[in-house]
XYZ file of C-alpha atoms in Angstrom:
710
model
C 6.279 28.809 -32.423
C 4.036 28.961 -35.459
C 0.624 29.825 -34.184
C -0.855 29.033 -37.581
C 0.334 25.417 -37.509
C 0.698 24.765 -33.804
C 4.154 23.209 -33.981
C 7.642 24.392 -34.785
C 9.482 23.556 -37.960
C 12.216 20.946 -37.493
C 15.806 22.033 -37.342
C 18.402 23.570 -35.094
C 17.734 26.371 -32.665
C 20.325 29.019 -31.815
C 20.194 30.887 -28.496
C 22.046 34.209 -28.381
C 23.493 35.036 -24.973
C 25.282 33.128 -22.238
C 23.720 34.774 -19.200
C 20.965 33.359 -17.026
C 18.320 33.771 -19.765
C 20.352 31.957 -22.402
C 21.450 29.205 -20.025
C 17.850 28.597 -18.869
C 16.623 28.502 -22.483
C 19.301 26.068 -23.677
C 18.727 23.802 -20.675
C 14.955 23.645 -21.224
C 15.331 23.016 -24.959
C 17.860 20.233 -24.391
C 15.550 18.535 -21.928
C 12.692 18.759 -24.449
C 14.818 17.066 -27.101
C 15.289 20.155 -29.275
C 18.611 20.422 -31.114
C 20.083 23.658 -29.808
C 23.341 25.513 -29.330
C 24.205 28.766 -27.597
C 26.275 31.718 -28.761
C 28.259 33.807 -26.255
C 30.771 36.471 -27.187
C 32.641 36.239 -23.863
C 34.996 33.461 -22.882
C 32.769 32.136 -20.086
C 29.108 31.857 -19.204
C 27.469 34.033 -16.577
C 26.303 37.178 -18.347
C 26.136 40.358 -16.309
C 27.386 38.567 -13.164
C 30.868 38.296 -14.663
C 33.269 40.988 -13.478
C 34.493 42.232 -16.862
C 34.652 45.396 -18.956
C 31.619 44.370 -20.998
C 29.330 43.848 -17.987
C 27.593 46.069 -15.472
C 28.892 44.097 -12.473
C 30.934 45.628 -9.684
C 32.814 43.929 -6.885
C 30.361 44.828 -4.128
C 27.273 43.786 -6.092
C 24.836 41.595 -4.157
C 21.446 40.116 -4.944
C 18.415 42.105 -3.899
C 16.181 39.043 -3.931
C 16.568 36.278 -1.355
C 17.722 32.719 -2.039
C 14.317 30.974 -2.116
C 12.910 33.695 -4.388
C 15.932 33.575 -6.688
C 17.096 29.996 -7.188
C 16.124 27.694 -10.045
C 13.557 25.124 -8.943
C 15.804 22.103 -9.633
C 19.096 23.594 -8.417
C 18.937 24.902 -4.817
C 21.505 27.330 -3.518
C 23.802 26.096 -0.733
C 22.165 26.237 2.682
C 25.158 28.029 4.221
C 24.986 30.971 1.815
C 23.605 34.267 3.129
C 20.011 35.291 2.437
C 21.244 37.671 -0.280
C 24.252 36.081 -2.046
C 27.113 38.074 -3.545
C 27.917 38.575 -7.203
C 30.690 35.985 -7.058
C 28.402 33.457 -5.419
C 25.659 33.932 -7.993
C 28.187 33.620 -10.817
C 29.424 30.312 -9.417
C 25.808 29.206 -8.942
C 24.820 29.958 -12.552
C 27.959 28.372 -13.977
C 27.465 25.320 -11.756
C 23.885 25.048 -13.018
C 25.088 25.095 -16.618
C 27.729 22.478 -15.904
C 25.403 20.195 -13.939
C 22.874 19.988 -16.759
C 25.394 19.851 -19.594
C 24.431 23.269 -20.940
C 28.036 24.482 -21.130
C 28.873 21.770 -23.679
C 26.333 23.262 -26.078
C 27.758 26.804 -26.097
C 30.162 28.393 -28.524
C 32.203 30.818 -26.446
C 34.181 33.769 -27.814
C 31.648 33.857 -30.634
C 29.595 36.914 -31.549
C 26.457 37.059 -33.647
C 27.112 39.905 -36.066
C 23.872 39.689 -38.016
C 20.824 37.464 -38.356
C 18.965 37.605 -41.665
C 15.523 36.047 -42.097
C 15.238 33.346 -44.755
C 12.287 31.196 -45.874
C 13.725 28.313 -43.824
C 14.586 30.343 -40.713
C 17.689 32.464 -40.172
C 21.094 32.893 -41.754
C 23.552 33.793 -38.998
C 26.800 35.666 -39.531
C 29.157 34.683 -36.737
C 32.574 35.912 -35.681
C 34.500 33.341 -33.688
C 38.023 32.264 -32.843
C 38.510 30.991 -36.400
C 37.128 34.067 -38.144
C 33.714 34.802 -39.606
C 31.309 32.174 -40.858
C 27.683 31.719 -41.859
C 25.226 29.014 -40.934
C 21.486 28.448 -40.964
C 19.096 27.670 -38.142
C 15.362 27.114 -38.068
C 14.675 29.266 -34.994
C 16.472 32.100 -33.217
C 16.114 32.765 -29.481
C 17.256 36.213 -28.343
C 18.516 36.008 -24.755
C 21.234 38.659 -24.872
C 19.984 40.605 -21.847
C 19.252 44.306 -21.693
C 22.002 45.659 -19.455
C 24.549 46.330 -22.187
C 23.717 49.783 -23.581
C 23.748 52.535 -20.905
C 20.816 54.914 -20.949
C 21.596 58.564 -20.260
C 19.070 61.352 -19.689
C 17.303 62.206 -22.938
C 17.151 64.981 -23.823
C 20.323 65.970 -21.931
C 19.914 68.380 -19.057
C 20.347 72.031 -20.032
C 23.728 73.653 -19.587
C 27.269 72.322 -19.613
C 28.967 70.296 -16.924
C 32.736 70.815 -16.612
C 33.419 67.946 -14.223
C 33.643 64.278 -15.168
C 30.811 61.836 -15.713
C 30.372 58.105 -15.985
C 27.613 55.533 -16.075
C 27.096 52.772 -13.507
C 28.015 50.316 -16.274
C 31.691 51.236 -15.859
C 31.703 51.384 -12.036
C 33.858 48.715 -10.368
C 35.030 49.960 -6.931
C 34.929 53.206 -4.891
C 38.655 53.904 -4.434
C 38.848 55.816 -7.709
C 36.500 58.483 -6.328
C 38.533 59.258 -3.194
C 38.335 62.917 -2.146
C 35.800 63.855 -4.848
C 32.306 65.260 -4.581
C 30.142 62.701 -6.336
C 26.518 63.032 -7.399
C 24.796 59.668 -7.876
C 21.723 60.046 -10.102
C 18.999 57.440 -9.627
C 17.141 55.517 -6.941
C 17.451 51.908 -8.070
C 19.445 49.189 -6.386
C 22.652 50.069 -8.219
C 22.373 53.700 -7.144
C 21.851 52.691 -3.515
C 24.711 50.169 -3.546
C 27.150 52.567 -5.187
C 26.214 55.513 -2.971
C 26.780 53.341 0.088
C 30.167 52.177 -1.187
C 31.274 55.747 -1.931
C 30.712 56.859 1.658
C 34.109 56.946 3.349
C 35.926 57.373 0.020
C 34.323 60.371 -1.671
C 34.534 63.670 0.187
C 30.790 64.142 -0.337
C 28.064 61.841 -1.659
C 24.875 63.312 -3.089
C 21.910 61.239 -4.271
C 19.580 62.793 -6.830
C 16.042 61.364 -6.670
C 13.844 62.621 -9.476
C 10.883 60.811 -7.956
C 10.103 59.166 -4.641
C 11.184 55.673 -3.773
C 10.423 52.995 -1.229
C 13.680 51.683 0.221
C 12.883 48.404 1.925
C 14.968 46.649 4.569
C 16.459 43.325 3.537
C 14.767 41.609 6.474
C 11.314 42.313 7.861
C 9.888 40.719 11.009
C 12.607 38.097 11.065
C 12.645 36.947 7.438
C 13.818 38.296 4.043
C 11.418 41.010 2.954
C 10.609 39.619 -0.501
C 9.439 36.341 1.037
C 6.519 38.157 2.647
C 5.443 39.378 -0.758
C 5.764 35.870 -2.171
C 3.548 34.463 0.562
C 0.940 37.196 0.101
C 1.000 36.831 -3.687
C -0.458 33.342 -3.400
C -3.711 34.675 -1.908
C -4.045 38.424 -2.573
C -4.230 40.694 -5.647
C -1.376 43.160 -5.891
C -3.350 46.244 -4.745
C -4.318 44.490 -1.527
C -0.796 43.087 -1.188
C 0.475 46.636 -1.445
C -1.684 47.834 1.439
C -0.760 44.853 3.615
C 2.955 45.299 2.875
C 2.854 48.995 3.730
C 1.005 48.222 6.968
C 3.687 45.664 7.878
C 6.394 48.283 7.236
C 4.650 50.768 9.487
C 4.176 48.160 12.227
C 7.870 47.327 12.015
C 8.695 51.006 12.470
C 9.995 51.257 8.919
C 7.833 53.676 7.029
C 7.736 53.759 3.261
C 10.358 56.518 3.112
C 13.673 56.693 4.876
C 14.428 60.007 6.634
C 14.942 62.838 4.128
C 14.179 60.602 1.157
C 11.489 62.107 -1.058
C 8.086 60.545 -0.514
C 6.761 58.245 -3.229
C 3.338 59.073 -4.662
C 2.948 55.383 -5.492
C 2.981 52.457 -3.112
C 5.378 49.629 -2.595
C 5.427 46.738 -5.131
C 5.245 49.090 -8.079
C 8.773 48.320 -9.252
C 11.547 45.844 -8.719
C 12.220 46.316 -4.994
C 14.915 48.755 -3.903
C 16.478 47.121 -0.851
C 19.029 48.633 1.486
C 19.723 48.365 5.181
C 22.321 51.159 5.060
C 21.014 53.998 2.895
C 18.272 55.268 5.270
C 20.746 55.343 8.176
C 23.425 57.061 6.085
C 20.877 59.611 4.897
C 19.692 60.216 8.458
C 23.317 60.698 9.566
C 23.955 63.165 6.734
C 26.600 60.997 5.108
C 24.459 60.679 1.993
C 22.728 63.913 1.082
C 19.494 63.562 -0.831
C 18.729 66.012 -3.618
C 15.791 66.518 -5.970
C 15.917 65.918 -9.698
C 18.422 67.856 -11.831
C 17.215 71.058 -13.462
C 20.398 72.468 -15.014
C 24.191 72.018 -15.192
C 26.455 75.063 -14.863
C 30.217 74.449 -14.833
C 30.865 72.389 -11.710
C 27.540 73.367 -10.218
C 24.344 71.379 -10.433
C 20.997 73.091 -9.929
C 18.138 70.940 -8.723
C 14.397 71.308 -9.325
C 13.817 72.590 -5.784
C 16.195 75.524 -6.443
C 19.129 74.098 -4.485
C 22.645 74.114 -5.995
C 25.774 72.067 -5.203
C 29.386 71.944 -6.337
C 30.078 68.532 -7.887
C 33.262 66.957 -9.274
C 31.713 63.861 -10.806
C 28.235 62.752 -11.899
C 27.620 59.027 -11.815
C 24.530 58.192 -13.868
C 22.598 55.210 -12.450
C 19.886 55.708 -15.024
C 19.461 52.210 -16.414
C 19.955 50.654 -19.813
C 18.402 50.486 -23.236
C 17.273 47.155 -24.606
C 19.094 46.519 -27.888
C 19.359 43.684 -30.409
C 22.044 45.010 -32.766
C 22.169 41.810 -34.832
C 18.526 42.089 -35.966
C 17.201 44.313 -38.728
C 15.718 47.480 -37.132
C 12.814 47.148 -39.536
C 11.955 43.852 -37.841
C 12.532 45.006 -34.237
C 12.652 48.831 -34.108
C 12.639 49.021 -30.296
C 12.817 45.828 -28.215
C 11.431 47.691 -25.193
C 8.190 48.314 -27.095
C 7.880 44.923 -28.759
C 4.524 43.206 -28.178
C 5.309 39.655 -27.075
C 2.920 36.911 -26.060
C 3.967 35.868 -22.546
C 6.989 38.143 -23.100
C 8.464 35.403 -25.296
C 6.724 35.084 -28.675
C 6.378 37.867 -31.277
C 2.912 38.064 -32.771
C 3.980 37.829 -36.412
C 7.389 36.131 -36.438
C 7.125 32.389 -35.755
C 10.868 31.705 -36.119
C 11.908 34.209 -33.424
C 11.565 34.156 -29.636
C 12.860 36.164 -26.675
C 13.867 35.043 -23.188
C 14.677 37.560 -20.476
C 13.290 40.640 -22.251
C 11.269 41.869 -19.287
C 11.401 44.027 -16.178
C 10.249 42.007 -13.196
C 9.117 42.932 -9.705
C 11.347 40.125 -8.421
C 14.225 37.881 -9.405
C 14.823 37.163 -13.074
C 15.919 33.553 -12.538
C 12.492 31.955 -11.953
C 11.084 34.051 -14.795
C 13.618 32.992 -17.425
C 13.342 29.401 -16.187
C 9.583 29.528 -16.797
C 10.074 31.212 -20.165
C 12.556 28.527 -21.176
C 10.096 25.768 -20.283
C 7.296 27.499 -22.197
C 9.539 27.996 -25.212
C 10.634 24.347 -25.113
C 7.041 23.131 -24.897
C 6.169 24.977 -28.107
C 9.361 24.364 -30.081
C 9.298 20.645 -29.282
C 5.698 20.463 -30.457
C 4.436 19.258 -27.085
C 2.111 22.232 -26.786
C 0.085 23.830 -29.525
C 0.688 27.530 -29.950
C -2.362 29.729 -29.407
C -3.991 31.401 -32.366
C -2.753 34.827 -33.388
C -6.095 36.275 -32.330
C -5.702 34.835 -28.843
C -2.107 36.065 -28.659
C -3.069 39.587 -29.689
C -5.919 39.690 -27.180
C -3.648 38.468 -24.367
C -0.914 40.991 -25.213
C -3.422 43.854 -25.365
C -4.979 42.908 -22.017
C -1.589 42.591 -20.351
C -0.465 45.950 -21.741
C -3.605 47.657 -20.423
C -2.969 46.189 -16.971
C 0.695 47.231 -17.061
C -0.197 50.813 -17.984
C -2.789 50.931 -15.218
C -0.144 49.856 -12.705
C 3.072 51.431 -14.044
C 1.938 54.125 -16.460
C 4.220 54.668 -19.458
C 7.388 53.476 -17.699
C 8.293 50.664 -20.141
C 4.893 48.934 -19.890
C 5.724 46.359 -22.590
C 8.504 44.970 -20.391
C 6.743 44.981 -17.048
C 5.675 41.836 -15.245
C 4.536 41.020 -11.730
C 6.743 38.022 -11.039
C 4.244 36.010 -9.010
C 1.345 36.556 -11.378
C 3.507 35.798 -14.392
C 4.776 32.506 -12.962
C 1.206 31.429 -12.230
C 0.141 32.232 -15.811
C 2.976 30.230 -17.341
C 2.277 27.321 -14.989
C -1.356 27.332 -16.151
C -0.238 27.402 -19.783
C 2.014 24.398 -19.255
C -0.661 22.486 -17.331
C -3.525 23.261 -19.723
C -4.255 19.937 -21.424
C -6.384 21.670 -24.052
C -3.209 23.072 -25.548
C -1.493 19.715 -25.739
C -0.141 18.696 -29.075
C -0.313 14.979 -29.897
C 1.681 13.115 -27.206
C 4.657 12.470 -29.503
C 4.521 15.734 -31.426
C 7.971 16.902 -32.439
C 9.743 13.726 -31.274
C 12.361 12.386 -33.697
C 12.183 8.605 -33.746
C 14.319 5.872 -35.319
C 12.796 2.394 -35.565
C 14.864 -0.630 -36.564
C 13.204 -3.439 -38.486
C 10.798 -0.820 -39.792
C 9.571 -2.966 -42.708
C 8.420 -5.812 -40.461
C 5.084 -6.336 -38.731
C 6.045 -4.581 -35.497
C 8.119 -1.919 -37.240
C 5.376 -0.828 -39.615
C 2.811 -0.689 -36.818
C 5.116 1.316 -34.546
C 5.972 3.767 -37.344
C 2.319 4.301 -38.224
C 1.232 4.813 -34.604
C 4.112 7.156 -33.767
C 3.474 9.197 -36.916
C -0.228 9.455 -36.047
C 0.788 10.740 -32.612
C 2.834 13.555 -34.134
C 6.344 12.074 -34.225
C 8.743 12.247 -37.153
C 9.816 8.665 -37.807
C 12.610 7.178 -39.908
C 13.086 3.438 -40.194
C 16.171 1.266 -40.686
C 15.826 -2.017 -42.572
C 17.596 -4.096 -45.218
C 15.667 -2.511 -48.097
C 15.017 1.202 -48.480
C 11.424 2.333 -48.876
C 10.305 5.917 -49.319
C 6.721 5.203 -50.370
C 5.049 4.928 -46.971
C 4.413 7.400 -44.180
C 7.633 6.218 -42.559
C 10.700 6.554 -44.809
C 12.976 3.523 -44.483
C 16.740 3.834 -44.910
C 18.548 0.784 -46.308
C 20.772 -0.593 -43.572
C 22.287 -3.971 -42.817
C 22.033 -3.941 -39.044
C 24.661 -6.677 -38.740
C 27.284 -4.568 -40.544
C 28.852 -1.839 -38.343
C 29.743 0.390 -41.312
C 26.228 0.116 -42.722
C 24.804 0.964 -39.284
C 26.990 4.081 -38.996
C 25.855 5.275 -42.435
C 22.230 4.391 -41.759
C 22.042 6.209 -38.434
C 23.765 9.249 -39.941
C 21.212 9.359 -42.771
C 18.304 8.906 -40.356
C 19.594 11.791 -38.240
C 19.822 13.960 -41.340
C 16.255 13.134 -42.376
C 15.043 13.940 -38.858
C 16.579 17.400 -38.916
C 19.762 16.758 -36.982
C 18.908 14.710 -33.923
C 17.192 11.691 -32.390
C 14.845 11.679 -29.385
C 13.749 8.043 -29.407
C 15.344 4.817 -30.656
C 13.137 1.725 -30.841
C 15.263 -1.406 -31.265
C 12.611 -3.609 -32.816
C 14.512 -5.625 -35.428
C 14.575 -9.306 -34.563
C 14.815 -12.791 -35.964
C 13.178 -15.985 -34.739
C 13.583 -19.620 -35.603
C 14.116 -23.060 -34.100
C 17.395 -23.783 -32.322
C 17.509 -26.622 -29.775
C 19.965 -25.932 -26.969
C 21.288 -29.524 -27.033
C 22.609 -29.195 -30.601
C 25.752 -27.418 -31.691
C 25.122 -23.758 -32.602
C 24.122 -23.538 -36.245
C 24.215 -20.592 -38.617
C 20.655 -19.887 -37.525
C 21.846 -19.529 -33.937
C 24.594 -17.139 -34.957
C 22.208 -15.116 -37.138
C 19.753 -14.697 -34.272
C 22.439 -13.667 -31.804
C 23.867 -11.257 -34.383
C 20.583 -9.521 -35.183
C 18.720 -9.733 -31.886
C 21.615 -8.689 -29.659
C 24.678 -7.312 -31.440
C 22.743 -5.290 -34.032
C 20.718 -3.575 -31.299
C 23.962 -2.865 -29.455
C 25.557 -1.435 -32.604
C 22.627 0.831 -33.478
C 22.273 2.052 -29.899
C 25.959 2.956 -29.696
C 25.748 4.870 -32.987
C 22.649 6.823 -31.915
C 23.628 7.385 -28.287
C 25.434 10.753 -28.737
C 22.261 12.186 -30.282
C 20.048 10.598 -27.641
C 22.196 11.977 -24.838
C 22.059 15.497 -26.263
C 18.276 15.210 -26.486
C 17.954 13.434 -23.109
C 15.994 10.898 -25.078
C 14.754 7.335 -24.744
C 15.849 3.880 -25.932
C 13.273 1.100 -26.118
C 14.306 -2.522 -26.626
C 11.663 -4.978 -27.839
C 12.640 -8.218 -26.127
C 10.250 -11.128 -25.562
C 8.541 -12.907 -22.723
C 10.952 -15.725 -23.587
C 13.734 -13.561 -22.173
C 12.426 -14.369 -18.690
C 10.307 -17.477 -19.362
C 12.325 -19.559 -21.870
C 10.871 -22.311 -24.043
C 12.700 -25.410 -25.287
C 13.702 -25.761 -28.949
C 14.091 -21.965 -29.300
C 17.313 -21.459 -27.365
C 18.886 -18.912 -29.711
C 15.865 -16.610 -29.561
C 15.442 -16.865 -25.798
C 19.168 -16.462 -25.095
C 19.531 -13.485 -27.435
C 16.512 -11.722 -25.951
C 17.679 -12.415 -22.411
C 21.085 -11.025 -23.339
C 19.355 -8.005 -24.897
C 17.572 -7.341 -21.587
C 20.894 -7.656 -19.758
C 22.451 -5.171 -22.183
C 19.563 -2.761 -21.528
C 20.081 -3.074 -17.762
C 23.794 -2.335 -18.083
C 23.181 0.555 -20.463
C 20.708 2.049 -17.985
C 23.376 2.075 -15.299
C 25.841 3.813 -17.611
C 23.708 6.477 -19.319
C 20.874 7.163 -16.891
C 19.486 9.680 -16.116
C 20.658 11.322 -19.354
C 18.923 8.684 -21.489
C 15.888 6.655 -20.436
C 16.155 2.918 -21.121
C 13.133 0.592 -21.257
C 12.707 -3.050 -22.223
C 9.289 -4.150 -23.523
C 8.356 -7.840 -23.217
C 5.648 -8.969 -25.677
C 4.390 -12.535 -25.726
C 3.487 -13.892 -29.174
C 2.054 -11.769 -31.961
C 1.065 -13.492 -35.181
C 3.697 -12.380 -37.693
C 6.072 -13.872 -40.303
C 8.818 -14.124 -37.664
C 7.226 -17.444 -36.581
C 7.012 -18.945 -40.091
C 10.345 -20.798 -39.899
C 9.433 -22.277 -36.515
C 6.058 -23.406 -37.801
C 7.657 -24.894 -40.925
C 9.941 -26.963 -38.680
C 6.900 -28.422 -36.925
C 7.529 -26.441 -33.754
C 4.551 -24.096 -33.733
C 4.082 -22.075 -30.554
C 0.316 -22.556 -30.798
C -0.866 -23.972 -27.504
C 2.381 -22.986 -25.757
C 2.120 -19.205 -25.843
C -1.154 -17.320 -26.097
C -1.202 -14.816 -29.001
C -1.849 -11.172 -28.171
C -2.989 -8.240 -30.354
C -0.280 -6.281 -32.139
C -1.956 -3.025 -31.054
C -1.276 -3.849 -27.421
C 2.444 -4.209 -28.025
C 2.580 -0.892 -29.887
C 0.632 0.800 -27.081
C 3.164 -0.525 -24.569
C 5.993 1.032 -26.586
C 4.092 4.339 -26.710
C 3.613 4.230 -22.918
C 7.322 3.649 -22.441
C 8.211 6.658 -24.584
C 5.622 9.090 -23.208
C 6.004 8.258 -19.505
C 7.386 11.092 -17.395
C 10.221 8.809 -16.330
C 11.315 5.904 -18.477
C 10.002 2.656 -16.942
C 12.539 -0.128 -16.508
C 10.485 -3.068 -17.820
C 7.076 -3.105 -19.476
C 4.916 -6.193 -19.948
C 2.336 -5.851 -22.701
C -0.536 -7.754 -21.026
C -1.775 -8.538 -17.538
C -0.923 -12.208 -18.098
C 2.549 -11.105 -19.143
C 3.064 -9.222 -15.889
C 2.096 -12.324 -13.929
C 4.431 -14.530 -15.978
C 7.332 -12.103 -15.542
C 6.747 -11.885 -11.794
C 6.601 -15.662 -11.565
C 9.825 -16.094 -13.555
C 11.701 -13.544 -11.437
C 10.445 -14.429 -7.976
C 9.668 -18.152 -8.293
C 11.889 -19.474 -11.096
C 11.587 -23.122 -10.034
C 7.806 -22.894 -10.151
C 8.006 -21.175 -13.530
C 10.159 -24.017 -14.855
C 7.582 -26.589 -13.686
C 4.775 -24.687 -15.427
C 6.737 -24.621 -18.691
C 7.686 -28.320 -18.420
C 4.077 -29.303 -17.779
C 2.918 -27.282 -20.793
C 5.569 -28.792 -23.063
C 4.814 -32.301 -21.785
C 1.168 -31.817 -22.646
C 2.089 -30.707 -26.136
C 4.375 -33.734 -26.545
C 1.640 -36.074 -25.353
C -0.728 -34.549 -27.880
C 1.767 -35.332 -30.654
C 2.409 -31.691 -31.516
C 6.113 -32.308 -32.149
C 5.931 -35.800 -33.716
C 6.908 -34.529 -37.176
C 9.666 -32.169 -36.004
C 13.176 -33.603 -36.546
C 14.644 -30.935 -34.269
C 12.501 -32.245 -31.398
C 13.852 -35.790 -31.687
C 15.864 -35.535 -28.468
C 12.900 -34.114 -26.599
C 10.624 -36.921 -27.854
C 13.203 -39.590 -27.027
C 13.582 -38.435 -23.462
C 9.800 -38.329 -23.159
C 9.537 -41.903 -24.432
C 7.871 -40.991 -27.725
C 10.458 -42.480 -30.120
C 8.159 -45.037 -31.633
């Protein structure tokens, strides 16, 4: 996002990371028509939910947020899954999400970003992949690498020297390796609670060091998952009042804020990401997990705690969190990601070619948050929303930081978000029409027949609405607002070259293809097909088919739109113009078949104008077969507006008539074809009686059968 200009520069976007943040970002960008690819150093997607040496996952890991508060909005979790799914289930869910929306096809696996260097055009990436190292440029870099990679140990280290063994939760996989040992688990987060529970029955003694108090919530409260109560309250109450209500509900349920022997928390519930456990309070009460204060000093195998107590310990397992790191970025640019001021936790204040997704610490599930961040990012990078001014961004960041410090103090305030409040803010941003860019801003459009009457008008209107437009026509023209690439649409090789050049000029992709090129002219159906007939069929039907096939891979990647400009004659044919009517009817049939094959990945619309005064009718008029009196002319602007409506609609409409009369005629032709034929015959008979076709040799058969041969 470039807050100074309001839209993003064209070009490819690279997303670093194949976890939930990266997957959500790539999916949103693809759906917005942004050319994007992902980079993941592992051999599969899934991020920290993969059970591998480079992740923090362990076999017994389960979600601590319930299904409805975790799932993506357009990909529900299976109804038969438990309220709190397992690690393996969430991994399959995330990978299934990526596969369903085609995200996996846009990732480079087993590829690591070694370094990203800022350039005037964007970023130069140094990549290490299966085929060695390489460099390539992108216009925008999205950092979605997560922040559970670099273990954080106590700093400064505790005084003294510990002679036992130590490890961090990042390397923990299963409890059997700690059999018969006295283990001290340091920390009170969800990982600490899970691991301490798993160690019971394996370790000879399990100690839990709590430097500060903690609220350990049950997974279910009053018959439903606990976090769903908070979600319901968040819709109507500020967090301070929510906190009081939640604590009252816990007391009423007989579950006070502290489990037996756990240190009391000076702060209320909802301060942090919830620590949920149904087992820890009972294990503490039974003496199977022994709670200790914070560590004061290490002496051999003994650990002294701040309350003066000492214990013999064989192993210390640090559940002390992680440091946020971005090793591929220059430290001068991002000294400490955990202290980086970001507008909506996504956009740096002074770096328009860089964004972050997932760099936050939420009070709830990360999945809805990164989904919202991906949608916000896509809205700005596609140009469909204007970025706020730098002054507004700075003011918003400062206000949010003040609120975070008031609620959480100096515990990573730059990262903190209240999940429910944050989702409401992003929803308001996306719904705020004042921030809308022009309706076609950022769209990459190819228009065939761009030098003709319709083509020029479409190019000018689309450009005025913010699109980047490239035309295809027989003669190249780079002088106007719409550059035109020379292309013989009836030659497959020329079409392939023309589409490739248009894609290059548009920055590497296509969001919209308008098949506008067409040819008219007289062609009685009773005569043998002439060269004119073949030329019309070739250009009106086969050329549109050829161009669409060449552009379709780009359109599918962008989840774009195809618009075919047909004619009212496709459904309401006129005599003496068989080639035009047949070709346009065939074009509509092609569009219908294409829709069945590529939808919903590509929207397909057919627009049906009536008659617009343009040179396409000159040959018909010269043959004495003017459409004047047969078809009522309509303004060119109305046809262009119909094409714009087709492209900007939330869902691509199937058929679009350009006038109210046109809608009536199309309905009549489809639902009462015999009546439509009688209307056309009566109109033509009136024109014959008026002598409109008396000087037209091609109408000789029509005149003869009407008794006007003399």
